[in-house]
Amino acid sequence: MKVERIELFLLSLPYVHFFETSLGREEDREFIVVKIMAQGVSGYGEVVADRRPSYSYETTSTAWHVLSDYLIPLVFTKSILHPQDFHEEAMAFRGHPMAKAGLELALWDLKAKQESLPLWRLYKGVREEVPSGVSVGIQRSVSELIERIQGFLQKGYQRVKLKIKPGWDVEVLRQARQQFPRISLQADANGAYSLEDRETLKKLDEFDLVMLEQPFPPYDLWDHSQLQKELKTPVCLDESILSVESARKAYEMGSCRIINIKVGRVGGIVEAVKVHDFCAEKGIPVWCGGMLESGVGRVHNLHLATLPNFKFPNDLSASKRYYAEDLIEPPVEVTKKGTIKVPDEPGIGVSVQEERIKKVTLKHQVFEPS
Ligand code: OSB
Ligand code: MG
């Protein structure tokens, strides 16, 4: 069997509510859906690169370029079908993990469908529901923030993550903690601080946070290790962990006590599982981060989060929390217990709504072997 056709769709979907982090405010998300076809079966993946190079250097344009000029030709010329082979062959190209992950995810979906297995069984996951958390952006005012948190708690989310930045940190967390004394609360700075801010960051120990995510910029494992020594709150790394190699260095330096795994950031499921397994061996718990994916990427995350060392509620929320109309049926929903049920149908286990994709497509291209 051979891959017969690959399609790329560049889309834009408006958020139901703007999303603001220390990197800026976004009203919509631009991303790429990858579709791979072989013998009448279709596999889908999502490239989580954004319009702008802010969270990472990749953008939808760089990903489109790397996919169409290098990765898709690689699949055709080497007749690649297995995601593991793709992972190894794609190492010939440096960087661009989000582009690689989008294609690898589509190959995983295809493989699982061909074997009539839901992805989580292929990955040897150990749970049928995963705990759900919500990531709450910077708001116009603290009272709006409190109201939003209240709304999410009523929907059952098991923990709340607040985005912070200099000027929207200690006092905001103090008020959130006062309003909600017993909830599971954590903060994510997306790299907005430096060691010079250590006194401010040490004040966060007061608020009994489950973790503090990515206080310093991505390429700064050393400074994170210096901060972790002075902080009671566990540091969790997101942007800094690009592969199992960076996880090992973070572990050896003591840069963090928890790791956030994102498939796009590490370049696919094969690498994500390596990070997961390394962390399990070293006793570092992990959890699954999100990139405000559409249902396509989100359900892929859901399957990954069934692996045993995912130990915290994940940034995996209901479809409706992100988009008025998601790209999958049924949409992702959160149970009263604050969990999400993992689909048990083959592959990603949900039906991708191509008519909806087409309605919001900005650019579409079909690739076939020459
Ligand atoms: O840092 O975890 C992050 C969204 C976009 C980019 C970076 C991050 C996030 C989130 C959202 O926090 C998590 C989600 O998808 O619910
Ligand atoms: Mg983060």
mmCIF file of C-alpha atoms and ligand atoms in Angstrom:
data_model
loop_
_atom_site.group_PDB
_atom_site.id
_atom_site.type_symbol
_atom_site.label_atom_id
_atom_site.label_comp_id
_atom_site.label_asym_id
_atom_site.label_seq_id
_atom_site.Cartn_x
_atom_site.Cartn_y
_atom_site.Cartn_z
ATOM 1 C CA MET A 1 0.000 0.000 0.000
ATOM 2 C CA LYS A 2 1.093 3.540 -0.799
ATOM 3 C CA VAL A 3 0.151 7.097 0.011
ATOM 4 C CA GLU A 4 -1.784 8.207 -3.063
ATOM 5 C CA ARG A 5 -2.562 11.804 -2.288
ATOM 6 C CA ILE A 6 -1.823 14.478 0.290
ATOM 7 C CA GLU A 7 -3.854 17.660 0.710
ATOM 8 C CA LEU A 8 -3.045 20.807 2.662
ATOM 9 C CA PHE A 9 -5.716 23.256 3.812
ATOM 10 C CA LEU A 10 -4.808 26.636 5.255
ATOM 11 C CA LEU A 11 -7.688 27.801 7.452
ATOM 12 C CA SER A 12 -8.683 30.551 9.781
ATOM 13 C CA LEU A 13 -11.216 30.113 12.576
ATOM 14 C CA PRO A 14 -12.404 32.946 14.855
ATOM 15 C CA TYR A 15 -12.236 32.315 18.627
ATOM 16 C CA VAL A 16 -15.432 32.645 20.654
ATOM 17 C CA HIS A 17 -13.420 34.908 23.002
ATOM 18 C CA PHE A 18 -10.071 36.574 22.297
ATOM 19 C CA PHE A 19 -7.008 34.826 23.712
ATOM 20 C CA GLU A 20 -4.326 37.004 25.259
ATOM 21 C CA THR A 21 -0.947 35.892 26.634
ATOM 22 C CA SER A 22 2.309 37.694 27.384
ATOM 23 C CA LEU A 23 2.954 37.312 23.615
ATOM 24 C CA GLY A 24 -0.109 39.346 22.605
ATOM 25 C CA ARG A 25 -3.814 39.129 21.872
ATOM 26 C CA GLU A 26 -5.326 36.934 19.109
ATOM 27 C CA GLU A 27 -8.897 37.035 17.804
ATOM 28 C CA ASP A 28 -8.630 34.031 15.509
ATOM 29 C CA ARG A 29 -6.344 31.157 14.703
ATOM 30 C CA GLU A 30 -4.682 30.377 11.413
ATOM 31 C CA PHE A 31 -3.474 26.766 11.011
ATOM 32 C CA ILE A 32 -3.046 23.946 8.500
ATOM 33 C CA VAL A 33 -4.971 20.682 8.198
ATOM 34 C CA VAL A 34 -3.106 17.800 6.524
ATOM 35 C CA LYS A 35 -5.088 15.022 4.839
ATOM 36 C CA ILE A 36 -3.402 11.846 3.611
ATOM 37 C CA MET A 37 -5.149 9.211 1.514
ATOM 38 C CA ALA A 38 -4.297 5.580 0.788
ATOM 39 C CA GLN A 39 -6.669 2.909 -0.553
ATOM 40 C CA GLY A 40 -9.785 4.874 0.217
ATOM 41 C CA VAL A 41 -8.762 5.649 3.815
ATOM 42 C CA SER A 42 -8.051 9.236 4.943
ATOM 43 C CA GLY A 43 -5.834 10.305 7.833
ATOM 44 C CA TYR A 44 -5.894 13.809 9.276
ATOM 45 C CA GLY A 45 -3.359 15.898 11.158
ATOM 46 C CA GLU A 46 -3.098 19.530 12.262
ATOM 47 C CA VAL A 47 -0.107 21.854 12.025
ATOM 48 C CA VAL A 48 -0.274 24.128 15.071
ATOM 49 C CA ALA A 49 2.006 26.873 13.742
ATOM 50 C CA ASP A 50 0.354 30.278 13.942
ATOM 51 C CA ARG A 51 0.184 33.208 11.527
ATOM 52 C CA ARG A 52 2.959 35.003 13.427
ATOM 53 C CA PRO A 53 6.248 33.660 14.812
ATOM 54 C CA SER A 54 5.499 34.344 18.489
ATOM 55 C CA TYR A 55 5.121 31.150 20.522
ATOM 56 C CA SER A 56 7.670 29.558 18.159
ATOM 57 C CA TYR A 57 9.614 30.647 15.074
ATOM 58 C CA GLU A 58 7.374 28.564 12.832
ATOM 59 C CA THR A 59 4.449 30.155 10.997
ATOM 60 C CA THR A 60 1.751 28.779 8.731
ATOM 61 C CA SER A 61 3.850 30.069 5.796
ATOM 62 C CA THR A 62 7.093 28.368 6.856
ATOM 63 C CA ALA A 63 5.160 25.159 7.562
ATOM 64 C CA TRP A 64 3.445 25.284 4.152
ATOM 65 C CA HIS A 65 6.845 25.759 2.499
ATOM 66 C CA VAL A 66 8.584 22.963 4.418
ATOM 67 C CA LEU A 67 5.678 20.568 3.886
ATOM 68 C CA SER A 68 5.164 21.220 0.201
ATOM 69 C CA ASP A 69 8.840 21.512 -0.802
ATOM 70 C CA TYR A 70 10.450 18.902 1.466
ATOM 71 C CA LEU A 71 8.260 16.708 3.669
ATOM 72 C CA ILE A 72 5.537 15.743 1.200
ATOM 73 C CA PRO A 73 8.090 14.971 -1.581
ATOM 74 C CA LEU A 74 9.964 12.871 1.006
ATOM 75 C CA VAL A 75 6.853 10.759 1.660
ATOM 76 C CA PHE A 76 6.365 10.181 -2.070
ATOM 77 C CA THR A 77 9.959 9.532 -3.116
ATOM 78 C CA LYS A 78 10.672 7.138 -0.235
ATOM 79 C CA SER A 79 7.185 5.558 -0.332
ATOM 80 C CA ILE A 80 6.741 6.227 3.386
ATOM 81 C CA LEU A 81 3.617 4.921 5.042
ATOM 82 C CA HIS A 82 4.621 4.241 8.638
ATOM 83 C CA PRO A 83 4.831 7.291 10.955
ATOM 84 C CA GLN A 84 7.967 5.888 12.607
ATOM 85 C CA ASP A 85 9.740 5.793 9.213
ATOM 86 C CA PHE A 86 8.571 9.329 8.534
ATOM 87 C CA HIS A 87 10.004 10.463 11.878
ATOM 88 C CA GLU A 88 13.404 8.988 11.024
ATOM 89 C CA GLU A 89 13.546 10.204 7.422
ATOM 90 C CA ALA A 90 12.353 13.687 8.359
ATOM 91 C CA MET A 91 15.357 14.081 10.675
ATOM 92 C CA ALA A 92 17.292 14.859 7.480
ATOM 93 C CA PHE A 93 15.708 18.305 7.812
ATOM 94 C CA ARG A 94 16.512 20.463 10.817
ATOM 95 C CA GLY A 95 13.863 22.090 12.960
ATOM 96 C CA HIS A 96 10.305 22.808 11.803
ATOM 97 C CA PRO A 97 8.740 20.422 14.333
ATOM 98 C CA MET A 98 5.194 21.706 13.854
ATOM 99 C CA ALA A 99 5.282 21.045 10.112
ATOM 100 C CA LYS A 100 6.674 17.550 10.741
ATOM 101 C CA ALA A 101 4.141 16.800 13.483
ATOM 102 C CA GLY A 102 1.142 17.717 11.301
ATOM 103 C CA LEU A 103 2.150 15.174 8.684
ATOM 104 C CA GLU A 104 3.147 12.526 11.203
ATOM 105 C CA LEU A 105 -0.226 12.856 12.950
ATOM 106 C CA ALA A 106 -2.047 12.270 9.654
ATOM 107 C CA LEU A 107 0.047 9.106 9.120
ATOM 108 C CA TRP A 108 -0.848 7.886 12.625
ATOM 109 C CA ASP A 109 -4.551 8.418 11.991
ATOM 110 C CA LEU A 110 -4.245 6.553 8.687
ATOM 111 C CA LYS A 111 -2.365 3.659 10.279
ATOM 112 C CA ALA A 112 -4.835 3.288 13.141
ATOM 113 C CA LYS A 113 -7.771 3.342 10.721
ATOM 114 C CA GLN A 114 -6.105 0.678 8.583
ATOM 115 C CA GLU A 115 -5.677 -1.474 11.679
ATOM 116 C CA SER A 116 -9.228 -0.657 12.872
ATOM 117 C CA LEU A 117 -7.889 0.557 16.215
ATOM 118 C CA PRO A 118 -8.510 3.824 18.024
ATOM 119 C CA LEU A 119 -5.231 5.704 18.301
ATOM 120 C CA TRP A 120 -5.080 5.408 22.067
ATOM 121 C CA ARG A 121 -4.997 1.636 21.811
ATOM 122 C CA LEU A 122 -2.229 1.823 19.218
ATOM 123 C CA TYR A 123 -0.309 4.092 21.621
ATOM 124 C CA LYS A 124 -1.027 1.670 24.503
ATOM 125 C CA GLY A 125 -2.855 4.274 26.515
ATOM 126 C CA VAL A 126 -4.181 3.317 29.933
ATOM 127 C CA ARG A 127 -7.307 5.448 30.395
ATOM 128 C CA GLU A 128 -10.608 5.984 28.643
ATOM 129 C CA GLU A 129 -11.181 9.507 29.953
ATOM 130 C CA VAL A 130 -8.644 12.253 30.494
ATOM 131 C CA PRO A 131 -8.862 15.035 33.092
ATOM 132 C CA SER A 132 -9.609 18.412 31.596
ATOM 133 C CA GLY A 133 -8.232 21.818 32.572
ATOM 134 C CA VAL A 134 -8.796 25.238 31.091
ATOM 135 C CA SER A 135 -6.260 27.907 30.108
ATOM 136 C CA VAL A 136 -7.604 31.390 30.782
ATOM 137 C CA GLY A 137 -6.021 34.319 28.956
ATOM 138 C CA ILE A 138 -5.288 37.810 30.215
ATOM 139 C CA GLN A 139 -8.585 39.751 30.453
ATOM 140 C CA ARG A 140 -9.502 43.438 30.315
ATOM 141 C CA SER A 141 -9.962 43.526 34.090
ATOM 142 C CA VAL A 142 -9.600 41.288 37.129
ATOM 143 C CA SER A 143 -13.368 41.244 37.653
ATOM 144 C CA GLU A 144 -13.864 39.912 34.122
ATOM 145 C CA LEU A 145 -11.237 37.293 34.839
ATOM 146 C CA ILE A 146 -12.964 36.188 38.052
ATOM 147 C CA GLU A 147 -16.262 35.932 36.201
ATOM 148 C CA ARG A 148 -14.699 33.825 33.466
ATOM 149 C CA ILE A 149 -13.065 31.495 35.990
ATOM 150 C CA GLN A 150 -16.422 31.096 37.733
ATOM 151 C CA GLY A 151 -18.048 30.122 34.441
ATOM 152 C CA PHE A 152 -15.411 27.501 33.689
ATOM 153 C CA LEU A 153 -15.616 26.019 37.198
ATOM 154 C CA GLN A 154 -19.362 25.609 36.759
ATOM 155 C CA LYS A 155 -18.686 23.623 33.594
ATOM 156 C CA GLY A 156 -16.613 21.176 35.641
ATOM 157 C CA TYR A 157 -13.005 21.889 34.645
ATOM 158 C CA GLN A 158 -10.643 20.301 37.141
ATOM 159 C CA ARG A 159 -8.059 23.052 37.164
ATOM 160 C CA VAL A 160 -7.561 26.607 35.989
ATOM 161 C CA LYS A 161 -4.409 27.947 34.383
ATOM 162 C CA LEU A 162 -3.977 31.705 34.268
ATOM 163 C CA LYS A 163 -1.770 33.483 31.783
ATOM 164 C CA ILE A 164 0.522 35.975 33.498
ATOM 165 C CA LYS A 165 2.947 38.703 32.444
ATOM 166 C CA PRO A 166 4.753 41.511 34.292
ATOM 167 C CA GLY A 167 2.002 43.744 35.683
ATOM 168 C CA TRP A 168 -0.639 40.960 35.480
ATOM 169 C CA ASP A 169 0.754 38.536 38.016
ATOM 170 C CA VAL A 170 1.033 38.758 41.833
ATOM 171 C CA GLU A 171 -2.078 40.859 42.477
ATOM 172 C CA VAL A 172 -4.160 39.001 39.914
ATOM 173 C CA LEU A 173 -3.225 35.616 41.364
ATOM 174 C CA ARG A 174 -3.838 36.927 44.881
ATOM 175 C CA GLN A 175 -7.379 37.917 43.970
ATOM 176 C CA ALA A 176 -8.051 34.701 42.061
ATOM 177 C CA ARG A 177 -6.809 32.652 45.025
ATOM 178 C CA GLN A 178 -8.914 34.707 47.452
ATOM 179 C CA GLN A 179 -12.051 34.132 45.385
ATOM 180 C CA PHE A 180 -11.365 30.435 44.848
ATOM 181 C CA PRO A 181 -9.398 29.206 47.875
ATOM 182 C CA ARG A 182 -9.510 25.508 47.076
ATOM 183 C CA ILE A 183 -9.241 25.143 43.307
ATOM 184 C CA SER A 184 -6.302 23.687 41.461
ATOM 185 C CA LEU A 185 -4.616 26.800 40.094
ATOM 186 C CA GLN A 186 -1.500 27.300 37.992
ATOM 187 C CA ALA A 187 0.161 30.088 36.012
ATOM 188 C CA ASP A 188 1.832 30.301 32.583
ATOM 189 C CA ALA A 189 4.166 33.183 31.682
ATOM 190 C CA ASN A 190 5.135 32.103 28.138
ATOM 191 C CA GLY A 191 8.668 33.242 28.834
ATOM 192 C CA ALA A 192 7.896 36.822 29.870
ATOM 193 C CA TYR A 193 10.328 37.082 32.817
ATOM 194 C CA SER A 194 14.055 36.889 33.507
ATOM 195 C CA LEU A 195 16.160 36.090 36.565
ATOM 196 C CA GLU A 196 16.010 39.786 37.459
ATOM 197 C CA ASP A 197 12.345 39.186 38.294
ATOM 198 C CA ARG A 198 13.133 36.431 40.818
ATOM 199 C CA GLU A 199 11.723 38.417 43.767
ATOM 200 C CA THR A 200 8.377 38.862 42.005
ATOM 201 C CA LEU A 201 8.293 35.186 41.021
ATOM 202 C CA LYS A 202 9.118 34.071 44.573
ATOM 203 C CA LYS A 203 5.987 35.866 45.774
ATOM 204 C CA LEU A 204 3.935 33.402 43.727
ATOM 205 C CA ASP A 205 4.856 30.686 46.266
ATOM 206 C CA GLU A 206 2.164 32.216 48.505
ATOM 207 C CA PHE A 207 -0.666 31.109 46.229
ATOM 208 C CA ASP A 208 -0.232 27.362 46.382
ATOM 209 C CA LEU A 209 0.069 26.973 42.609
ATOM 210 C CA VAL A 210 0.237 23.470 41.170
ATOM 211 C CA MET A 211 3.027 24.743 38.935
ATOM 212 C CA LEU A 212 4.510 27.803 37.247
ATOM 213 C CA GLU A 213 4.863 27.244 33.513
ATOM 214 C CA GLN A 214 7.705 28.671 31.413
ATOM 215 C CA PRO A 215 8.699 31.768 33.382
ATOM 216 C CA PHE A 216 11.794 32.427 31.203
ATOM 217 C CA PRO A 217 12.410 32.358 27.450
ATOM 218 C CA PRO A 218 12.682 29.027 25.619
ATOM 219 C CA TYR A 219 16.465 28.757 25.291
ATOM 220 C CA ASP A 220 17.133 29.291 28.962
ATOM 221 C CA LEU A 221 17.403 25.983 30.773
ATOM 222 C CA TRP A 222 20.189 27.276 33.005
ATOM 223 C CA ASP A 223 18.301 30.252 34.412
ATOM 224 C CA HIS A 224 15.266 28.047 35.012
ATOM 225 C CA SER A 225 17.473 25.769 37.111
ATOM 226 C CA GLN A 226 18.575 28.762 39.183
ATOM 227 C CA LEU A 227 14.988 29.834 39.741
ATOM 228 C CA GLN A 228 13.737 26.339 40.588
ATOM 229 C CA LYS A 229 16.275 26.176 43.442
ATOM 230 C CA GLU A 230 14.718 29.243 45.029
ATOM 231 C CA LEU A 231 11.071 28.420 44.361
ATOM 232 C CA LYS A 232 8.773 26.089 46.307
ATOM 233 C CA THR A 233 6.343 26.018 43.382
ATOM 234 C CA PRO A 234 7.319 23.415 40.782
ATOM 235 C CA VAL A 235 8.523 24.939 37.523
ATOM 236 C CA CYS A 236 6.967 23.314 34.429
ATOM 237 C CA LEU A 237 8.642 23.738 31.055
ATOM 238 C CA ASP A 238 6.687 24.153 27.830
ATOM 239 C CA GLU A 239 8.567 26.156 25.126
ATOM 240 C CA SER A 240 11.982 24.908 26.351
ATOM 241 C CA ILE A 241 11.305 21.218 25.736
ATOM 242 C CA LEU A 242 11.876 20.547 22.038
ATOM 243 C CA SER A 243 12.886 16.881 22.169
ATOM 244 C CA VAL A 244 13.891 14.105 24.537
ATOM 245 C CA GLU A 245 17.396 15.645 24.463
ATOM 246 C CA SER A 246 16.210 18.948 25.891
ATOM 247 C CA ALA A 247 14.104 17.026 28.445
ATOM 248 C CA ARG A 248 17.243 15.192 29.553
ATOM 249 C CA LYS A 249 19.196 18.421 29.912
ATOM 250 C CA ALA A 250 16.365 20.066 31.853
ATOM 251 C CA TYR A 251 16.256 17.032 34.137
ATOM 252 C CA GLU A 252 20.019 16.949 34.676
ATOM 253 C CA MET A 253 20.183 20.678 35.401
ATOM 254 C CA GLY A 254 17.106 20.642 37.611
ATOM 255 C CA SER A 255 15.410 23.258 35.420
ATOM 256 C CA CYS A 256 11.905 21.978 36.161
ATOM 257 C CA ARG A 257 9.938 19.363 38.084
ATOM 258 C CA ILE A 258 7.129 18.935 35.552
ATOM 259 C CA ILE A 259 7.014 18.871 31.738
ATOM 260 C CA ASN A 260 4.240 19.974 29.398
ATOM 261 C CA ILE A 261 4.181 17.835 26.242
ATOM 262 C CA LYS A 262 2.924 19.288 22.964
ATOM 263 C CA VAL A 263 3.152 17.131 19.875
ATOM 264 C CA GLY A 264 3.713 20.115 17.596
ATOM 265 C CA ARG A 265 6.538 21.541 19.675
ATOM 266 C CA VAL A 266 8.525 18.279 19.783
ATOM 267 C CA GLY A 267 7.856 17.311 16.147
ATOM 268 C CA GLY A 268 5.386 14.434 16.399
ATOM 269 C CA ILE A 269 4.083 11.506 18.408
ATOM 270 C CA VAL A 270 7.278 9.447 18.128
ATOM 271 C CA GLU A 271 9.287 12.189 19.852
ATOM 272 C CA ALA A 272 6.456 12.986 22.296
ATOM 273 C CA VAL A 273 6.448 9.354 23.426
ATOM 274 C CA LYS A 274 10.234 9.486 23.860
ATOM 275 C CA VAL A 275 9.843 12.533 26.113
ATOM 276 C CA HIS A 276 7.017 10.792 27.980
ATOM 277 C CA ASP A 277 9.033 7.604 28.522
ATOM 278 C CA PHE A 278 12.168 9.460 29.597
ATOM 279 C CA CYS A 279 10.156 11.467 32.129
ATOM 280 C CA ALA A 280 8.405 8.337 33.422
ATOM 281 C CA GLU A 281 11.792 6.715 34.025
ATOM 282 C CA LYS A 282 13.114 9.771 35.875
ATOM 283 C CA GLY A 283 9.972 10.408 37.902
ATOM 284 C CA ILE A 284 9.029 13.677 36.179
ATOM 285 C CA PRO A 285 5.247 13.835 35.709
ATOM 286 C CA VAL A 286 3.981 15.253 32.402
ATOM 287 C CA TRP A 287 0.685 16.608 31.073
ATOM 288 C CA CYS A 288 -0.626 17.523 27.662
ATOM 289 C CA GLY A 289 -0.486 21.144 26.580
ATOM 290 C CA GLY A 290 -2.663 22.689 23.895
ATOM 291 C CA MET A 291 -2.294 25.221 21.092
ATOM 292 C CA LEU A 292 -5.986 26.141 20.810
ATOM 293 C CA GLU A 293 -6.271 23.442 18.174
ATOM 294 C CA SER A 294 -9.375 22.696 16.184
ATOM 295 C CA GLY A 295 -11.023 19.374 16.963
ATOM 296 C CA VAL A 296 -8.598 17.618 14.596
ATOM 297 C CA GLY A 297 -5.501 18.473 16.632
ATOM 298 C CA ARG A 298 -7.348 18.368 19.948
ATOM 299 C CA VAL A 299 -8.547 14.797 19.529
ATOM 300 C CA HIS A 300 -5.021 13.750 18.586
ATOM 301 C CA ASN A 301 -3.897 15.295 21.911
ATOM 302 C CA LEU A 302 -6.627 13.413 23.724
ATOM 303 C CA HIS A 303 -5.306 10.049 22.529
ATOM 304 C CA LEU A 304 -1.754 10.950 23.542
ATOM 305 C CA ALA A 305 -2.888 12.018 27.020
ATOM 306 C CA THR A 306 -4.013 8.443 27.761
ATOM 307 C CA LEU A 307 -0.378 7.367 28.309
ATOM 308 C CA PRO A 308 0.439 6.480 31.924
ATOM 309 C CA ASN A 309 2.805 9.311 32.910
ATOM 310 C CA PHE A 310 0.258 12.066 32.077
ATOM 311 C CA LYS A 311 -0.408 12.977 35.697
ATOM 312 C CA PHE A 312 -2.163 16.350 35.728
ATOM 313 C CA PRO A 313 -5.293 17.808 34.145
ATOM 314 C CA ASN A 314 -4.445 18.760 30.560
ATOM 315 C CA ASP A 315 -5.013 21.883 28.471
ATOM 316 C CA LEU A 316 -7.779 20.017 26.691
ATOM 317 C CA SER A 317 -11.117 21.762 26.844
ATOM 318 C CA ALA A 318 -14.483 21.491 25.096
ATOM 319 C CA SER A 319 -14.816 22.491 21.425
ATOM 320 C CA LYS A 320 -17.297 25.227 22.369
ATOM 321 C CA ARG A 321 -14.777 26.890 24.646
ATOM 322 C CA TYR A 322 -12.655 27.697 21.583
ATOM 323 C CA TYR A 323 -14.837 27.806 18.452
ATOM 324 C CA ALA A 324 -18.512 28.343 17.652
ATOM 325 C CA GLU A 325 -18.382 25.498 15.147
ATOM 326 C CA ASP A 326 -15.618 22.916 15.431
ATOM 327 C CA LEU A 327 -14.362 20.874 12.474
ATOM 328 C CA ILE A 328 -15.316 17.477 13.927
ATOM 329 C CA GLU A 329 -18.426 15.512 14.858
ATOM 330 C CA PRO A 330 -19.153 14.818 17.578
ATOM 331 C CA PRO A 331 -17.481 17.870 19.151
ATOM 332 C CA VAL A 332 -15.258 17.517 22.234
ATOM 333 C CA GLU A 333 -17.313 17.792 25.418
ATOM 334 C CA VAL A 334 -16.397 17.919 29.075
ATOM 335 C CA THR A 335 -18.261 15.615 31.481
ATOM 336 C CA LYS A 336 -19.640 16.790 34.838
ATOM 337 C CA LYS A 337 -16.577 15.226 36.472
ATOM 338 C CA GLY A 338 -14.343 17.472 34.379
ATOM 339 C CA THR A 339 -13.061 14.760 32.064
ATOM 340 C CA ILE A 340 -13.145 14.147 28.326
ATOM 341 C CA LYS A 341 -14.033 10.705 26.978
ATOM 342 C CA VAL A 342 -11.507 9.390 24.488
ATOM 343 C CA PRO A 343 -13.161 8.341 21.197
ATOM 344 C CA ASP A 344 -13.164 4.584 20.727
ATOM 345 C CA GLU A 345 -13.667 4.443 16.957
ATOM 346 C CA PRO A 346 -10.705 3.719 14.632
ATOM 347 C CA GLY A 347 -8.024 6.391 14.215
ATOM 348 C CA ILE A 348 -8.787 9.752 15.790
ATOM 349 C CA GLY A 349 -12.284 8.340 16.230
ATOM 350 C CA VAL A 350 -14.287 11.397 15.159
ATOM 351 C CA SER A 351 -15.591 12.470 11.776
ATOM 352 C CA VAL A 352 -13.818 15.415 10.148
ATOM 353 C CA GLN A 353 -16.327 17.785 8.554
ATOM 354 C CA GLU A 354 -14.828 18.636 5.174
ATOM 355 C CA GLU A 355 -17.646 20.976 4.128
ATOM 356 C CA ARG A 356 -16.854 23.083 7.205
ATOM 357 C CA ILE A 357 -13.156 23.001 6.398
ATOM 358 C CA LYS A 358 -13.864 24.191 2.868
ATOM 359 C CA LYS A 359 -15.977 27.109 4.155
ATOM 360 C CA VAL A 360 -13.026 28.525 6.100
ATOM 361 C CA THR A 361 -10.190 27.537 3.744
ATOM 362 C CA LEU A 362 -7.866 30.324 2.626
ATOM 363 C CA LYS A 363 -5.634 28.117 0.499
ATOM 364 C CA HIS A 364 -5.793 24.497 -0.673
ATOM 365 C CA GLN A 365 -3.304 22.329 -2.538
ATOM 366 C CA VAL A 366 -3.321 18.713 -3.685
ATOM 367 C CA PHE A 367 -0.089 16.691 -4.000
ATOM 368 C CA GLU A 368 0.266 13.395 -5.834
ATOM 369 C CA PRO A 369 3.300 11.223 -6.563
ATOM 370 C CA SER A 370 4.884 12.195 -9.871
HETATM 371 O O1 OSB B 1 1.577 28.280 26.393
HETATM 372 O O2 OSB B 1 0.281 26.679 26.747
HETATM 373 C C1 OSB B 1 0.561 27.673 26.086
HETATM 374 C C2 OSB B 1 -2.162 28.453 23.534
HETATM 375 C C3 OSB B 1 -1.401 28.866 22.463
HETATM 376 C C4 OSB B 1 -0.037 28.922 22.605
HETATM 377 C C5 OSB B 1 0.567 28.562 23.812
HETATM 378 C C6 OSB B 1 -0.186 28.128 24.875
HETATM 379 C C7 OSB B 1 -1.600 28.104 24.749
HETATM 380 C C8 OSB B 1 -2.504 27.737 25.825
HETATM 381 C C9 OSB B 1 -3.863 27.231 25.409
HETATM 382 O O3 OSB B 1 -2.258 27.887 26.984
HETATM 383 C C10 OSB B 1 -4.123 25.839 25.797
HETATM 384 C C11 OSB B 1 -5.309 25.247 25.088
HETATM 385 O O4 OSB B 1 -5.209 24.854 23.912
HETATM 386 O O5 OSB B 1 -6.364 25.156 25.727
HETATM 387 MG MG MG B 2 2.483 27.186 27.974
#
